[in-house]
Structures are given as structure tokens and as C-alpha cells.
Coordinates of C-alpha atoms in Angstrom, one line a residue:
X14 CA 118.9 110.9 104.3
X15 CA 121.5 111.4 101.6
X16 CA 124.4 109.0 101.7
X17 CA 127.7 110.8 102.4
X18 CA 130.8 110.0 100.4
X19 CA 133.6 108.1 102.2
X20 CA 137.2 109.1 102.4
X21 CA 140.0 106.9 103.6
X22 CA 139.6 103.2 104.7
X23 CA 136.2 101.9 105.5
X24 CA 135.2 100.8 109.0
X25 CA 135.2 97.2 107.7
X26 CA 138.8 97.6 106.4
X27 CA 139.9 99.1 109.7
X28 CA 138.2 96.3 111.6
X29 CA 140.0 93.7 109.4
X30 CA 143.4 95.3 110.0
X31 CA 143.0 95.6 113.7
X32 CA 141.3 92.2 114.0
X33 CA 144.1 90.4 112.0
X34 CA 146.8 91.9 114.2
X35 CA 145.1 91.0 117.4
X36 CA 144.0 87.5 116.4
X37 CA 147.3 86.7 114.8
X38 CA 149.2 87.9 117.8
X39 CA 147.1 85.9 120.3
X40 CA 146.8 82.9 118.1
X41 CA 143.0 82.9 118.5
X42 CA 140.5 81.5 115.8
X43 CA 138.6 84.0 113.8
X44 CA 134.9 84.5 114.6
X45 CA 132.1 84.5 112.0
X46 CA 132.3 88.3 111.8
X47 CA 136.0 88.3 110.9
X48 CA 135.8 85.5 108.2
X49 CA 134.6 88.0 105.6
X50 CA 137.9 89.8 105.5
X51 CA 139.7 86.6 104.5
X52 CA 137.0 85.5 102.1
X53 CA 136.6 88.8 100.2
X54 CA 135.2 92.3 100.4
X55 CA 131.6 91.2 101.2
X56 CA 130.9 90.2 104.7
X57 CA 129.0 86.9 104.6
X58 CA 127.3 87.8 107.9
X59 CA 126.1 91.1 106.6
X60 CA 125.1 89.4 103.3
X61 CA 122.8 87.1 105.2
X62 CA 121.2 90.1 106.8
X63 CA 120.8 91.9 103.5
X64 CA 119.2 88.8 101.9
X65 CA 116.9 88.5 104.9
X66 CA 115.8 92.1 104.6
X67 CA 115.0 91.5 100.9
X68 CA 112.9 88.5 101.9
X69 CA 111.1 90.5 104.5
X70 CA 110.2 93.4 102.1
X71 CA 108.7 90.8 99.7
X72 CA 106.4 89.5 102.5
X73 CA 105.4 93.1 103.5
X74 CA 104.6 93.8 99.8
X75 CA 102.2 90.8 99.6
X76 CA 100.6 91.5 103.0
X77 CA 99.8 95.1 102.1
X78 CA 97.9 94.1 99.0
X79 CA 95.3 92.0 100.8
X80 CA 91.6 92.7 101.5
X81 CA 90.5 96.3 101.9
X82 CA 93.9 97.6 100.7
X83 CA 93.2 96.3 97.2
X84 CA 90.0 98.4 97.1
X85 CA 90.0 101.9 95.7
X86 CA 89.9 104.9 98.0
X87 CA 86.4 106.4 97.7
X88 CA 85.9 108.6 94.6
X89 CA 89.5 108.1 93.3
X90 CA 89.9 104.7 91.7
X91 CA 93.3 104.5 93.4
X92 CA 94.2 101.5 95.7
X93 CA 96.4 102.9 98.6
X94 CA 99.2 100.4 98.4
X95 CA 99.2 99.2 94.8
X96 CA 100.5 100.8 91.6
X97 CA 99.2 104.3 91.2
X98 CA 99.3 104.7 94.9
X99 CA 102.2 104.0 97.3
X100 CA 103.2 101.1 95.1
X101 CA 104.8 99.2 98.1
X102 CA 106.2 96.6 95.7
X103 CA 108.3 99.1 93.8
X104 CA 109.1 101.3 96.9
X105 CA 110.5 98.5 99.0
X106 CA 112.3 96.8 96.1
X107 CA 114.1 100.0 95.4
X108 CA 115.3 100.4 99.0
X109 CA 115.4 97.4 101.4
X110 CA 115.5 95.1 98.3
X111 CA 118.7 96.7 97.1
X112 CA 120.7 96.0 100.2
X113 CA 121.8 92.7 98.8
X114 CA 123.4 94.6 95.8
X115 CA 124.9 97.4 97.9
X116 CA 128.7 96.8 98.2
X117 CA 129.0 99.6 100.8
X118 CA 126.4 97.9 103.0
X119 CA 127.8 94.4 102.5
X120 CA 131.3 95.6 103.4
X121 CA 130.1 96.6 106.8
X122 CA 130.5 94.8 110.2
X123 CA 126.8 94.1 111.1
X124 CA 127.0 96.1 114.3
X125 CA 127.9 99.2 112.3
X126 CA 125.0 99.2 109.8
X127 CA 122.9 101.9 111.4
X128 CA 124.2 104.7 109.2
X129 CA 123.7 102.6 106.1
X130 CA 120.1 101.8 107.0
X131 CA 119.5 105.5 107.9
X132 CA 120.9 106.4 104.4
X133 CA 118.4 104.2 102.6
X134 CA 116.1 107.2 102.1
X135 CA 115.0 107.5 98.5
X136 CA 112.2 108.6 96.1
X137 CA 111.1 105.7 94.0
X138 CA 108.5 106.4 91.3
X139 CA 107.4 109.5 93.1
X140 CA 107.0 107.7 96.5
X141 CA 109.2 109.1 99.2
X142 CA 110.7 106.3 101.4
X143 CA 112.2 107.4 104.7
X144 CA 114.1 105.2 107.1
X145 CA 114.6 106.6 110.6
X146 CA 114.8 110.4 110.5
X147 CA 114.2 112.5 107.4
X148 CA 116.8 115.1 108.6
X149 CA 119.3 115.6 111.3
X150 CA 118.4 116.3 114.0
X151 CA 115.2 114.2 114.0
X152 CA 112.0 116.0 113.5
X153 CA 109.0 115.8 115.8
X154 CA 107.5 112.3 115.9
X155 CA 110.5 110.7 114.2
X156 CA 112.9 108.2 115.6
X157 CA 116.4 107.2 114.3
X158 CA 117.6 103.8 113.2
X159 CA 119.3 102.1 116.1
X160 CA 121.5 99.0 116.3
X161 CA 122.5 97.5 119.7
X162 CA 125.0 94.7 119.9
X163 CA 124.7 92.3 122.8
X164 CA 127.5 89.6 122.4
X165 CA 126.9 89.4 118.7
X166 CA 123.1 89.4 118.9
X167 CA 121.9 92.6 117.3
X168 CA 118.7 94.4 118.1
X169 CA 117.8 96.7 115.1
X170 CA 115.0 99.3 115.4
X171 CA 114.1 100.4 111.9
X172 CA 111.3 103.1 111.5
X173 CA 110.0 103.1 107.9
X174 CA 107.6 105.6 106.3
X175 CA 106.2 105.9 102.7
X176 CA 104.5 109.1 101.5
X177 CA 103.0 110.0 98.1
X178 CA 101.1 113.1 96.9
X179 CA 99.3 112.8 93.6
X180 CA 96.3 114.1 91.6
X181 CA 93.8 111.8 90.0
X182 CA 90.4 112.3 88.2
X183 CA 87.3 111.9 90.3
X184 CA 85.9 108.4 89.7
X185 CA 82.8 106.7 91.2
X186 CA 81.1 103.6 89.8
X187 CA 78.0 101.9 91.2
X188 CA 74.9 100.0 90.0
X189 CA 72.9 103.2 89.9
X190 CA 75.4 106.1 89.3
X191 CA 78.7 106.6 87.6
X192 CA 80.8 109.8 88.0
X193 CA 83.9 110.9 86.2
X194 CA 85.4 114.4 86.3
X195 CA 87.8 117.0 87.7
X196 CA 91.0 116.0 89.4
X197 CA 91.3 115.5 93.2
X198 CA 94.4 115.9 95.4
X199 CA 95.3 112.6 97.1
X200 CA 97.9 112.1 99.9
X201 CA 98.9 108.6 100.9
X202 CA 101.1 107.4 103.7
X203 CA 102.2 104.1 105.3
X204 CA 104.4 103.7 108.4
X205 CA 105.7 101.1 110.8
X206 CA 108.7 100.3 113.0
X207 CA 110.4 97.0 112.5
X208 CA 112.0 95.6 115.6
X209 CA 114.5 93.0 114.3
X210 CA 116.8 90.6 116.0
X211 CA 119.8 89.3 114.1
X212 CA 122.2 86.7 115.6
X213 CA 125.6 87.2 113.9
X214 CA 126.9 84.1 115.7
X215 CA 124.6 81.7 113.8
X216 CA 123.9 83.7 110.7
X217 CA 126.2 81.9 108.3
X218 CA 125.4 78.4 109.6
X219 CA 121.6 78.9 110.0
X220 CA 120.3 81.9 108.0
X221 CA 116.5 81.0 108.2
X222 CA 116.6 81.3 112.0
X223 CA 119.3 84.0 112.5
X224 CA 116.9 86.9 111.6
X225 CA 113.5 87.5 113.2
X226 CA 111.1 90.4 113.5
X227 CA 108.7 91.2 116.3
X228 CA 105.0 91.3 115.3
X229 CA 104.3 94.7 113.8
X230 CA 101.5 96.7 112.3
X231 CA 101.6 98.9 109.3
X232 CA 99.4 102.1 109.4
X233 CA 98.2 103.2 106.0
X234 CA 96.4 106.6 105.5
X235 CA 94.7 108.4 102.7
X236 CA 93.3 111.9 102.4
X237 CA 91.4 113.2 99.4
X238 CA 90.3 116.8 98.7
X239 CA 92.0 120.0 97.7
X240 CA 95.7 120.8 98.2
X241 CA 96.2 124.2 100.0
X242 CA 99.5 125.3 101.4
X243 CA 100.8 121.8 101.7
X244 CA 97.6 120.4 103.4
X245 CA 94.6 118.5 102.1
X246 CA 91.4 120.4 102.9
X247 CA 87.7 120.2 101.8
X248 CA 87.4 120.9 98.1
X249 CA 85.6 123.7 96.3
X250 CA 83.1 122.8 93.5
X251 CA 84.2 119.8 91.4
X252 CA 82.5 119.1 88.1
X253 CA 81.8 115.6 86.9
X254 CA 79.9 114.0 84.0
X255 CA 77.2 111.5 84.7
X256 CA 74.0 110.0 83.2
X257 CA 70.7 109.7 84.9
X258 CA 68.9 106.9 82.9
X259 CA 69.1 108.2 79.3
X260 CA 69.7 111.8 80.3
X261 CA 73.2 113.3 80.3
X262 CA 73.8 115.4 83.4
X263 CA 76.5 117.5 85.0
X264 CA 77.2 116.6 88.6
X265 CA 78.8 119.1 91.0
X266 CA 80.5 118.0 94.2
X267 CA 81.3 120.5 96.9
X268 CA 83.2 120.4 100.2
X269 CA 84.6 116.9 99.4
X270 CA 87.0 115.5 102.0
X271 CA 87.9 111.9 102.3
X272 CA 89.9 110.5 105.3
X273 CA 90.6 106.8 105.4
X274 CA 92.9 104.7 107.6
X275 CA 93.9 101.1 107.4
X276 CA 95.6 98.9 110.0
X277 CA 97.6 95.9 108.7
X278 CA 98.8 93.6 111.5
X279 CA 101.6 91.0 110.9
X280 CA 101.4 88.2 113.4
X281 CA 103.8 85.5 114.7
X282 CA 102.4 82.1 113.4
X283 CA 103.5 80.1 116.4
X284 CA 103.5 83.0 118.9
X285 CA 107.0 82.2 120.0
X286 CA 110.0 84.6 119.8
X287 CA 108.8 86.7 116.9
X288 CA 108.5 86.0 113.2
X289 CA 111.6 84.2 111.9
X290 CA 112.8 84.3 108.3
X291 CA 111.9 80.7 108.1
X292 CA 108.3 81.4 109.1
X293 CA 107.7 84.4 106.9
X294 CA 109.2 82.5 103.9
X295 CA 107.1 79.4 104.4
X296 CA 103.8 80.8 105.6
X297 CA 101.1 82.3 103.3
X298 CA 100.5 86.0 103.6
X299 CA 96.9 85.2 104.7
X300 CA 98.2 83.4 107.8
X301 CA 100.9 86.1 108.5
X302 CA 98.5 89.0 108.2
X303 CA 95.7 89.4 110.7
X304 CA 92.4 91.1 110.0
X305 CA 92.9 94.3 108.0
X306 CA 90.7 97.0 109.5
X307 CA 89.5 100.2 107.8
X308 CA 88.1 103.4 109.3
X309 CA 87.4 106.9 108.1
X310 CA 84.8 109.1 106.6
X311 CA 83.6 111.0 103.5
X312 CA 82.1 114.5 103.6
X313 CA 80.6 116.6 100.9
X314 CA 77.5 117.4 98.8
X315 CA 76.4 116.5 95.3
X316 CA 73.9 118.1 92.8
X317 CA 72.7 117.4 89.3
X318 CA 71.9 119.7 86.4
X319 CA 70.7 119.1 82.8
X320 CA 69.4 121.1 79.9
X321 CA 66.1 119.3 80.1
X322 CA 64.4 121.7 82.5
X323 CA 64.5 125.4 83.3
X324 CA 65.4 124.6 86.9
X325 CA 69.1 124.9 87.8
X326 CA 70.2 122.7 89.3
X327 CA 67.6 120.0 88.6
X328 CA 68.5 118.3 91.8
X329 CA 69.5 120.5 94.8
X330 CA 72.8 119.6 96.7
X331 CA 72.4 116.6 98.9
X332 CA 74.8 115.0 101.4
X333 CA 77.0 112.2 100.1
X334 CA 78.8 111.8 103.5
X335 CA 79.6 108.5 105.2
X336 CA 80.8 108.7 108.7
X337 CA 82.0 105.1 108.9
X338 CA 84.0 103.5 106.0
X339 CA 84.5 100.2 107.9
X340 CA 82.2 98.4 105.5
X341 CA 83.0 100.5 102.4
X342 CA 81.6 103.7 101.1
X343 CA 77.8 104.2 100.4
X344 CA 75.4 107.0 100.2
X345 CA 71.7 107.4 99.3
X346 CA 70.3 109.1 96.2
X347 CA 67.4 111.4 97.1
X348 CA 64.3 111.8 95.0
X349 CA 65.4 113.2 91.6
X350 CA 62.4 115.4 91.0
X351 CA 61.8 116.0 87.3
X352 CA 64.7 113.8 86.4
X353 CA 63.2 110.7 88.1
X354 CA 61.3 109.7 85.0
X355 CA 64.6 109.5 83.0
X356 CA 66.0 107.1 85.6
X357 CA 63.2 104.6 84.9
X358 CA 64.7 103.4 81.6
X359 CA 68.2 102.8 80.4
X360 CA 69.7 103.0 77.0
X361 CA 69.9 99.2 76.9
X362 CA 66.2 98.9 77.6
X363 CA 65.4 101.2 74.7
X364 CA 67.6 99.1 72.3
X365 CA 65.9 95.9 73.6
X366 CA 62.4 97.5 73.0
X367 CA 63.3 98.5 69.4
X368 CA 64.8 95.1 68.7
X369 CA 61.7 93.2 70.0
X370 CA 59.3 95.4 68.0
X371 CA 61.4 94.9 64.8
X372 CA 61.6 91.1 65.4
X373 CA 57.9 90.9 65.9
X374 CA 57.2 92.7 62.6
X375 CA 59.7 90.5 60.8
X376 CA 58.4 87.4 62.3
X377 CA 54.9 88.0 61.1
X378 CA 55.9 87.2 57.5
X379 CA 56.8 83.7 58.5
X380 CA 53.1 83.0 59.4
X381 CA 51.3 83.8 56.2
X382 CA 51.7 86.5 53.6
X383 CA 48.3 88.2 54.0
X384 CA 47.0 91.4 52.6
X385 CA 46.9 94.0 55.3
X386 CA 43.5 95.8 55.7
X387 CA 43.5 99.5 54.8
X388 CA 47.1 99.2 53.5
X389 CA 48.4 98.8 50.0
X390 CA 50.7 95.8 50.7
X391 CA 51.2 92.4 52.3
X392 CA 52.8 91.3 55.6
X393 CA 56.0 90.3 53.6
X394 CA 56.2 93.6 51.9
X395 CA 55.7 95.6 55.0
X396 CA 58.2 93.4 57.0
X397 CA 61.0 94.4 54.6
X398 CA 60.9 97.8 56.4
X399 CA 62.1 96.1 59.6
X400 CA 65.3 94.8 58.2
X401 CA 67.3 98.1 58.5
X402 CA 66.2 98.3 62.1
X403 CA 67.2 94.7 62.8
X404 CA 70.6 95.4 61.3
X405 CA 71.1 98.3 63.7
X406 CA 70.1 96.2 66.7
X407 CA 72.4 93.4 65.6
X408 CA 75.3 95.9 65.5
X409 CA 74.5 97.1 69.1
X410 CA 74.6 93.5 70.5
X411 CA 72.4 90.5 70.6
X412 CA 69.1 91.2 72.2
X413 CA 67.4 88.0 71.1
X414 CA 68.4 85.4 68.6
X415 CA 67.7 82.1 66.9
X416 CA 69.6 80.0 69.4
X417 CA 68.4 79.3 72.9
X418 CA 70.7 79.7 75.8
X419 CA 71.5 81.8 79.0
X420 CA 72.9 84.4 76.6
X421 CA 71.0 84.5 73.3
X422 CA 73.0 83.9 70.2
X423 CA 72.5 84.1 66.4
X424 CA 71.0 86.8 64.2
X425 CA 67.9 88.7 65.4

């Protein structure tokens, strides 16, 4: 939510005035929460909390870049949590990571930080970050930020959600088929609720153990298709360029809809009392994050058309669906009909064939320069014709060469 402007003294200033009067009158020592008013405008206890939040967001960033989350969403080329997607690194650095630089937050008594956490909502690089409720009153399925003070031990409930809508070109790459074409609508989301415990009584003396978070799971979602009235639905025809062997083709996808979900569990290394700041700062992300799971499905059809035959399309629409994305996205190519012959040879194989033929012709002159029967010339004279071909092959890459090795080297 938008941060409201303050008028008059802050709650921190009021607390300082009242606290000073009471403590001075009673002759009692100041507690850790009142020390900040004497030391300066920044509350050292709240500063410890802000630094802990920054440390926690860094761990979340690393944890959401592991395993399947680093893979591209099918047909998009976009990784859900990395740059180009939700960009958790930038999104959390621009919100939770900025608390340590937020004078208004640092000026607060820790027990009164709920409003400041609720006001962290921001749009960072196109990604909408929401803490607690997006609006007042809370919408359906939303919960507010809460802070409960129990004798200086705070229980902080911090719902967090990231959302991002974008449009990216269709991209698919495999050993047998590459596609690239019209844009797709992509909607990404990530959400979790952080249940934090912060001991203000020990914060200044023992920061690594004053803040802890209960084990939590981040749910990441991705939907790909066509944007209609604010929702992602199955697409209409989508055109893409591809190549079947040496034949250029136009691929048409229809009814494309991708739904993918990821679950990222953060666990307590010792299983005792939640994950302390000391634990998350000194434990590798691989040990903090449990097994990342992926579920979801792809639906749609694909067809191919070329100018090589009178048939249109050359290959009738076939299903490219996958009902279980747990092990990644795969589909089977059907029989390609008249185009099957073009799939038997690649451009690289054609270049290799020309190179080998030219090399054989040129190599003949090294044996002996004999007259060729029925031709007016010798082997050497005829071999000169192979040089331009060899030069072209050389420019396309080494097919064979004068030096042995796993990768041939030298001139053809």
C-alpha cells in the first residue's frame, strides 16, 4: 500500500518523551528499546531487525534460483524467478533490502512496525511486490501484516506476494526441432508467509540469534497463453519459424496453454526453534532449501507447412501436450509425411559431404599426375577446380584437416 505522509511527532518521538519522563521520575534504568532515543534518531533494536530482513531476503533470492527454477518455462525461454521473470533478486532488494536505509522504519519502536511493513508495497522493474493486503480492507485470500508483542518478543506475520505480467516471443529448442515466433502472454507469481520471531531484549547484544523465521514454502506459478480481459487463456493460432532438416517451414501452434507450479521449501537445518539468522547466514542454500518440486501441464497443437508441396499444411495439426511437467516438457513428433525425407539430412551434413568430395579430388594430385582417360588434362590440372570449393568449405568451418585430434584442425 502507499505510504502515508506523517504530520506532527512520530510514534518514536512520542515514546521517547513519555519514556524519558517516566524513567527519570522513577529512577529506573532504560531498556534496550529506549536506548535509541539517547543514542540518536535510529533505533538500534529496529536497525538489527532491518539488517536481519536484508540478510533473509538475500537467502530467499539464492534459494529461488536453484534447480527447476533456473529452467525456462516451456515455450518461453523465461526462467520464473530470474531476470526477465519475477527477478526475485531485484524485487526483494528494492523492498525488504531497503529497510536498513529507511529512516522512517528505523525510527520506529519495533512493536509498532506493522504499518511500515504493510507500506513496503512497490513495483520494481515491472514486478509488483505486495506485503500483507494490497488494499484496505483486505481482499479475498489476503491477510494483513501483524506484529504481536509478548514481553519484548515480537511475533511478526509477513505475507509476501510477487506478480509480473509480460509478453515474450515463442521459443523452443531441442535436438530435433527449434521454434521461434509470435509473442505469448506470460503471468508469473510467487507467494509465501514469513512467520518471524524477534527478541528485542537480546537484539543488540546477540543479533545472530535474536531473529528467526519458521520453516516456510514459496509457491511459484506460471501461466502462458493469450491475455483476454485480464486472464490468461488458451491462445489462437501462433506462427513460428522452424526448419525441418534443410527445409524452411512455418509452424502454427493453436490452443496453447501452459500452467506450471513450483514449490520451494526452506527448512530448519537443526530442526530446533526455526531458522535463525545465524543459521541462514552460515548454511549453504542447498542445505536450507529442500527438494524443489514442479507440476503442471502444456496443451495445444502444432502443424507444419512449406512451399515444397501442394499440400497445406504439409503436416496436419498434432498434439504437443504434456500432462505432467514434473520431469520437464516433452512431446513426440509424428511422421512428417512428404517432409520426412528433408529431415534425414542436415545443412552441416551437406557441407561435410561437399568438403569430403573436394578433399578427395584435391588429394588425388598428391599421388601421381596421370593423364585422365577420355579427358583432355591431368589429375593436377583437374584438381585445380577443387580449390574454390575447398575455400568455401574452409570458411564454413573445419570439416577435416591436416592435424589429427578430437576436433580436426588445419586447412582442408
